[in-house]
Short mmCIF file of N, CA and C in Angstrom, two decimals:
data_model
loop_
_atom_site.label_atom_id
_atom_site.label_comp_id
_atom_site.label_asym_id
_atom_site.label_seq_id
_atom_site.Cartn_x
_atom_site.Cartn_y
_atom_site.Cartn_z
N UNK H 1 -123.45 -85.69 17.95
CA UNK H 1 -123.53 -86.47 16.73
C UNK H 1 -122.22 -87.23 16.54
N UNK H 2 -122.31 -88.53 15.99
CA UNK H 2 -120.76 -89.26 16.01
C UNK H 2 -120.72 -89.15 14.80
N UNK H 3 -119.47 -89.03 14.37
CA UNK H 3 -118.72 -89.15 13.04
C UNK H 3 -117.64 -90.56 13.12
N UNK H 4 -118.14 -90.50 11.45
CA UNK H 4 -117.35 -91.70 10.90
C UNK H 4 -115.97 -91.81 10.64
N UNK H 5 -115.22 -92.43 10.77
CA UNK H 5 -114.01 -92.60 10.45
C UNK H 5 -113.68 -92.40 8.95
N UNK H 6 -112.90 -92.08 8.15
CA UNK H 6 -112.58 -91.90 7.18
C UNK H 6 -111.92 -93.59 6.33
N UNK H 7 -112.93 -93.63 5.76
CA UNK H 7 -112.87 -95.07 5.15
C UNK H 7 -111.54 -95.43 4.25
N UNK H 8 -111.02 -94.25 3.48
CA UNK H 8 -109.37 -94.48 2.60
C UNK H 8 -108.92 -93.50 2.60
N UNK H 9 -107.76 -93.42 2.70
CA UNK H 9 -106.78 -92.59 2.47
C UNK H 9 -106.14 -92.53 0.77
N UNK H 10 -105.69 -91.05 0.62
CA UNK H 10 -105.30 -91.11 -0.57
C UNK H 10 -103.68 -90.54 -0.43
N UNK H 11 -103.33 -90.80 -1.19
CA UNK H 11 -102.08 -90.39 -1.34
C UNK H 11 -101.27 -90.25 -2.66
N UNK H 12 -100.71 -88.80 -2.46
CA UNK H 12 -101.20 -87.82 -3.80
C UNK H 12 -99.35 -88.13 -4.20
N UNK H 13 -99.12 -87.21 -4.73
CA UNK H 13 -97.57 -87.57 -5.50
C UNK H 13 -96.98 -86.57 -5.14
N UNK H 14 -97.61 -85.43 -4.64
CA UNK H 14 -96.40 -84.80 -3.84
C UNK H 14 -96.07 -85.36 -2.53
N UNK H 15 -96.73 -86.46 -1.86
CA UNK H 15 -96.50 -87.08 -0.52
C UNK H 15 -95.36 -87.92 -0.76
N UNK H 16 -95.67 -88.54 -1.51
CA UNK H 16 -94.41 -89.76 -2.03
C UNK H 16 -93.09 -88.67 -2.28
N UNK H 17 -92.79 -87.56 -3.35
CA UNK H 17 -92.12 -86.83 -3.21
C UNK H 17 -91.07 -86.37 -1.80
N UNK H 18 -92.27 -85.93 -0.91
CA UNK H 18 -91.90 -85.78 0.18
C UNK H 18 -91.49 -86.49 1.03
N UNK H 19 -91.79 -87.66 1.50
CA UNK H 19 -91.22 -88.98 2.10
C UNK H 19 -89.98 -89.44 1.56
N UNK H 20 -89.40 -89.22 0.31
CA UNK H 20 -87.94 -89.91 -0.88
C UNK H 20 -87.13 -88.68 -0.17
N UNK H 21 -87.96 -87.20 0.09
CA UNK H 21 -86.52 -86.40 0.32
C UNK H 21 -86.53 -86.52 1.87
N UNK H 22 -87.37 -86.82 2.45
CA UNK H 22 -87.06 -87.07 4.08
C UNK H 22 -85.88 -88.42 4.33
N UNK H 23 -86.41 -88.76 3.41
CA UNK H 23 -85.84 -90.47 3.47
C UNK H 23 -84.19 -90.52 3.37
N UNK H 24 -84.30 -89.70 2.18
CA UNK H 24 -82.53 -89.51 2.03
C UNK H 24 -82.22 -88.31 3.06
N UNK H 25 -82.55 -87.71 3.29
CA UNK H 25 -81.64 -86.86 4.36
C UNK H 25 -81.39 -87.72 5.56
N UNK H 26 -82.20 -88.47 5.92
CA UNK H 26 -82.13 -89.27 7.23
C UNK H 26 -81.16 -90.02 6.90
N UNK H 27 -81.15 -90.72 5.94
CA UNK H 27 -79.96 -91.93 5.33
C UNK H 27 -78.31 -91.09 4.90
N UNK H 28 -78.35 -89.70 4.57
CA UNK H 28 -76.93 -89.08 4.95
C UNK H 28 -76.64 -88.89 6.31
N UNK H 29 -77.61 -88.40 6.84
CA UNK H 29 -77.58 -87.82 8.60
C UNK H 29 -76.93 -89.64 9.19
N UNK H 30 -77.17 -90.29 9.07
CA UNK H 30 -77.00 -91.49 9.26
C UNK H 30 -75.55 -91.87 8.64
N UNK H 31 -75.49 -91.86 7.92
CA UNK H 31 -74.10 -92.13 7.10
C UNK H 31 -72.94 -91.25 7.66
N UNK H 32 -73.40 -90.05 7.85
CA UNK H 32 -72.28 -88.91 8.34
C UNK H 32 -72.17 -89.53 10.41
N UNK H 33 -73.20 -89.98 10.99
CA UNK H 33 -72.92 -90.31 12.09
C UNK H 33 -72.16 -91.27 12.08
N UNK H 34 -72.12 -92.50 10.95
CA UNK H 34 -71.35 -93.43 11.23
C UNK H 34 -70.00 -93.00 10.81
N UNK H 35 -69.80 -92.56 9.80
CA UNK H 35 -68.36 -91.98 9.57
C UNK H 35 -67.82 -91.44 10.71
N UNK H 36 -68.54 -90.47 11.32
CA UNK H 36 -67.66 -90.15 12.95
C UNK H 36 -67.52 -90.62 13.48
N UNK H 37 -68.63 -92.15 13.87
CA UNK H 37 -68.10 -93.03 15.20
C UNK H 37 -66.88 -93.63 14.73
N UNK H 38 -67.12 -94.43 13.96
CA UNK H 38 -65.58 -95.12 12.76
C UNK H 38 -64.57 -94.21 13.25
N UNK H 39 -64.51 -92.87 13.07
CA UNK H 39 -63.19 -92.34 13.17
C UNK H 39 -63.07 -92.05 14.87
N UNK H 40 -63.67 -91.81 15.42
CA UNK H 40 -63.85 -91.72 16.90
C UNK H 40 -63.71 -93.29 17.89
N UNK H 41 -64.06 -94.83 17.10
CA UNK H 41 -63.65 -95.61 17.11
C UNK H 41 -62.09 -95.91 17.18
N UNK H 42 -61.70 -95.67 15.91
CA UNK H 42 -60.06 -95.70 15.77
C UNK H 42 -59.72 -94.39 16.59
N UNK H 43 -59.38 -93.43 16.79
CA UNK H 43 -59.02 -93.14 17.76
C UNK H 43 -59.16 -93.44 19.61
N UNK H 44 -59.72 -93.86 19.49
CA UNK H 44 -60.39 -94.31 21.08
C UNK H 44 -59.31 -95.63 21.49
N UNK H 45 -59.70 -96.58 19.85
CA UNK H 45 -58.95 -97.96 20.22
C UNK H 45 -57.28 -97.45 20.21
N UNK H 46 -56.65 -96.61 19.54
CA UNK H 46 -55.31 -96.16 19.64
C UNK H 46 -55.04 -95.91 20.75
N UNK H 47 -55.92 -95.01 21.54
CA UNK H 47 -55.45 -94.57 23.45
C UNK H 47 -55.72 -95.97 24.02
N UNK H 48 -56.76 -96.44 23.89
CA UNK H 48 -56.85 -97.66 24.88
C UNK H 48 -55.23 -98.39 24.87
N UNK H 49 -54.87 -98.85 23.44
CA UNK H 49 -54.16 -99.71 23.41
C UNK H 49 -52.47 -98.92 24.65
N UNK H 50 -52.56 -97.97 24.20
CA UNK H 50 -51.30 -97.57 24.75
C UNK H 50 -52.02 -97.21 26.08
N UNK H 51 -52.55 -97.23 26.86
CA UNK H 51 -52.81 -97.39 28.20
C UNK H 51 -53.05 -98.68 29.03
N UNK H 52 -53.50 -99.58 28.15
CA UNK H 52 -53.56 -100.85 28.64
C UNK H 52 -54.85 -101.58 28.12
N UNK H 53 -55.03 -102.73 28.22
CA UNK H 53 -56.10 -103.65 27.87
C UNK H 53 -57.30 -103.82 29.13
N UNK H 54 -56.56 -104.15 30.34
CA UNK H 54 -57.42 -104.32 31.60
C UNK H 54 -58.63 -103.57 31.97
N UNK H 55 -58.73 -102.08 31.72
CA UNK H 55 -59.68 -101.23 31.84
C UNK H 55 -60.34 -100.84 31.13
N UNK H 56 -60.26 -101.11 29.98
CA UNK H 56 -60.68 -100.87 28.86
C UNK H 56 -62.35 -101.20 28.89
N UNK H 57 -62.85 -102.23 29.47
CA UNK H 57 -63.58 -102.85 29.39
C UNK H 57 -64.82 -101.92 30.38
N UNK H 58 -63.80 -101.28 31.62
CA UNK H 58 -64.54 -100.93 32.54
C UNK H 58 -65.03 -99.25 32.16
N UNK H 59 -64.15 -98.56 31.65
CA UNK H 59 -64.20 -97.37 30.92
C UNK H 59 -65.43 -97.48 30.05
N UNK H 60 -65.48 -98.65 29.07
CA UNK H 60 -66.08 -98.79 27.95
C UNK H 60 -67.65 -98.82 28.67
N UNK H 61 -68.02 -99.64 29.50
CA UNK H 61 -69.30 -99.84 30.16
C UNK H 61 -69.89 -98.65 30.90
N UNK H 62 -68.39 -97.78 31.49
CA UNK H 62 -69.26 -96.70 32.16
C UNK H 62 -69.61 -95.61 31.17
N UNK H 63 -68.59 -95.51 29.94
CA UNK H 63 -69.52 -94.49 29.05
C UNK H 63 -70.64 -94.89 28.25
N UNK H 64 -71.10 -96.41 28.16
CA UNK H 64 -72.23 -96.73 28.26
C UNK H 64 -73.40 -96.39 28.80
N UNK H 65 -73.14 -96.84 30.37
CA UNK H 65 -73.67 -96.06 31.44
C UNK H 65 -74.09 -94.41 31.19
N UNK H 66 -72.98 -93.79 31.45
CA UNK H 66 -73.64 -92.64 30.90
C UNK H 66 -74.30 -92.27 30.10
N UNK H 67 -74.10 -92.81 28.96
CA UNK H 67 -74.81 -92.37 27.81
C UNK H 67 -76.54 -92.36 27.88
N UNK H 68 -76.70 -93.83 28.54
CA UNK H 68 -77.99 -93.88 28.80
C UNK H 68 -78.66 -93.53 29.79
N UNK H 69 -78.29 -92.74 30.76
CA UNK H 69 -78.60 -92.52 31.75
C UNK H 69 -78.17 -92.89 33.31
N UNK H 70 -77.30 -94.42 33.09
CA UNK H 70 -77.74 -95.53 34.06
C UNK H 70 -76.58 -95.37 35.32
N UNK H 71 -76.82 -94.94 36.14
CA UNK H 71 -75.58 -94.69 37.38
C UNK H 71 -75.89 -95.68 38.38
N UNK H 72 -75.37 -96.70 38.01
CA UNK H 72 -75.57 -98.25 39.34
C UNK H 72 -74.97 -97.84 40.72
N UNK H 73 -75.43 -98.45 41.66
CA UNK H 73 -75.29 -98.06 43.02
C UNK H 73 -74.44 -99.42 43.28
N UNK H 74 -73.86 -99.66 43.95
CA UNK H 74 -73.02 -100.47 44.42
C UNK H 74 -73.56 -101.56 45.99
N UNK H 75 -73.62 -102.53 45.76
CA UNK H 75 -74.44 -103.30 46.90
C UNK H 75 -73.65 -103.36 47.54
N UNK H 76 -73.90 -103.12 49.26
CA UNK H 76 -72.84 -104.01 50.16
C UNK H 76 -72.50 -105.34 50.13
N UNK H 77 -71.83 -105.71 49.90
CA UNK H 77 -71.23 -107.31 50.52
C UNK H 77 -71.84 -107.82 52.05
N UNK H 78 -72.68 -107.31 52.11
CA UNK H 78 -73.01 -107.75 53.97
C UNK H 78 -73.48 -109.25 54.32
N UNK H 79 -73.34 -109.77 54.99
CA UNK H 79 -74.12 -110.88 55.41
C UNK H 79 -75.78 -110.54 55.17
N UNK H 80 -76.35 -109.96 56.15
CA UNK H 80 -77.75 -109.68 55.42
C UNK H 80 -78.54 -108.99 54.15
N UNK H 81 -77.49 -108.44 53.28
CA UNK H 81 -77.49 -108.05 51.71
C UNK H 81 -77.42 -109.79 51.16
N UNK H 82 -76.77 -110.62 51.56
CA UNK H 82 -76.54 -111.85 50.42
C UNK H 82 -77.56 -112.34 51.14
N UNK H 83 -78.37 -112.78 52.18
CA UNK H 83 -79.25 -113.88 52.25
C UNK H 83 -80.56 -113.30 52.49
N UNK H 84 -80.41 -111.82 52.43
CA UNK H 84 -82.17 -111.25 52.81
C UNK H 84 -82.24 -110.63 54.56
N UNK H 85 -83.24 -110.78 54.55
CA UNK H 85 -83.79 -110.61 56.01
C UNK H 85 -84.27 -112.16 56.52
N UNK H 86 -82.99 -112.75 56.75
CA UNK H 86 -83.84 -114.03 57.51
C UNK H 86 -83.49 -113.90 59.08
N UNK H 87 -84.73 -113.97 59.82
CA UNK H 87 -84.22 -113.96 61.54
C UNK H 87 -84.89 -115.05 61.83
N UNK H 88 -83.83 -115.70 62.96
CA UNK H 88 -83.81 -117.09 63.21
C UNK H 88 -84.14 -116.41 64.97
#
């Protein structure tokens, strides 16, 4: 036998309740993460500076990298890496 889909939804006032206190905990949890990066920010930019500017950039991308998963492999420079497989 097929059944029907449920034509409306209701939504009662303890739901709404419940969604305002999910809502704000997510929006402190959120607030308290940014406060740490901010301060984890300024400290980070303090070491960079006194180690140098040049690497900074490269450091910065690989803890990128990490973060997301992403460990790039490094291409050879070869003659047949830059033009393919062409045989003449």
């Amino acid at each position: 036998m097929l059944r029907r889909k449920p034509t409306r939804l209701e939504l009662k006032l303890d739901d709404i309740d419940e969604f305002e206190s999910v809502r704000k905990e997510l929006e402190s949890r959120k607030k308290q993460r940014d406060e740490v990066d901010v301060v984890g920010v300024a400290t980070a930019g303090e070491m960079g500076g006194a180690t140098g500017g040049g690497s900074d950039a490269k450091t910065r991308e690989q803890m990128i990298n990490e973060r997301i998963g992403y460990k790039p492999h490094p291409k050879p420079n070869t003659l047949p890496s830059l033009f393919g497989n062409l045989q003449f």
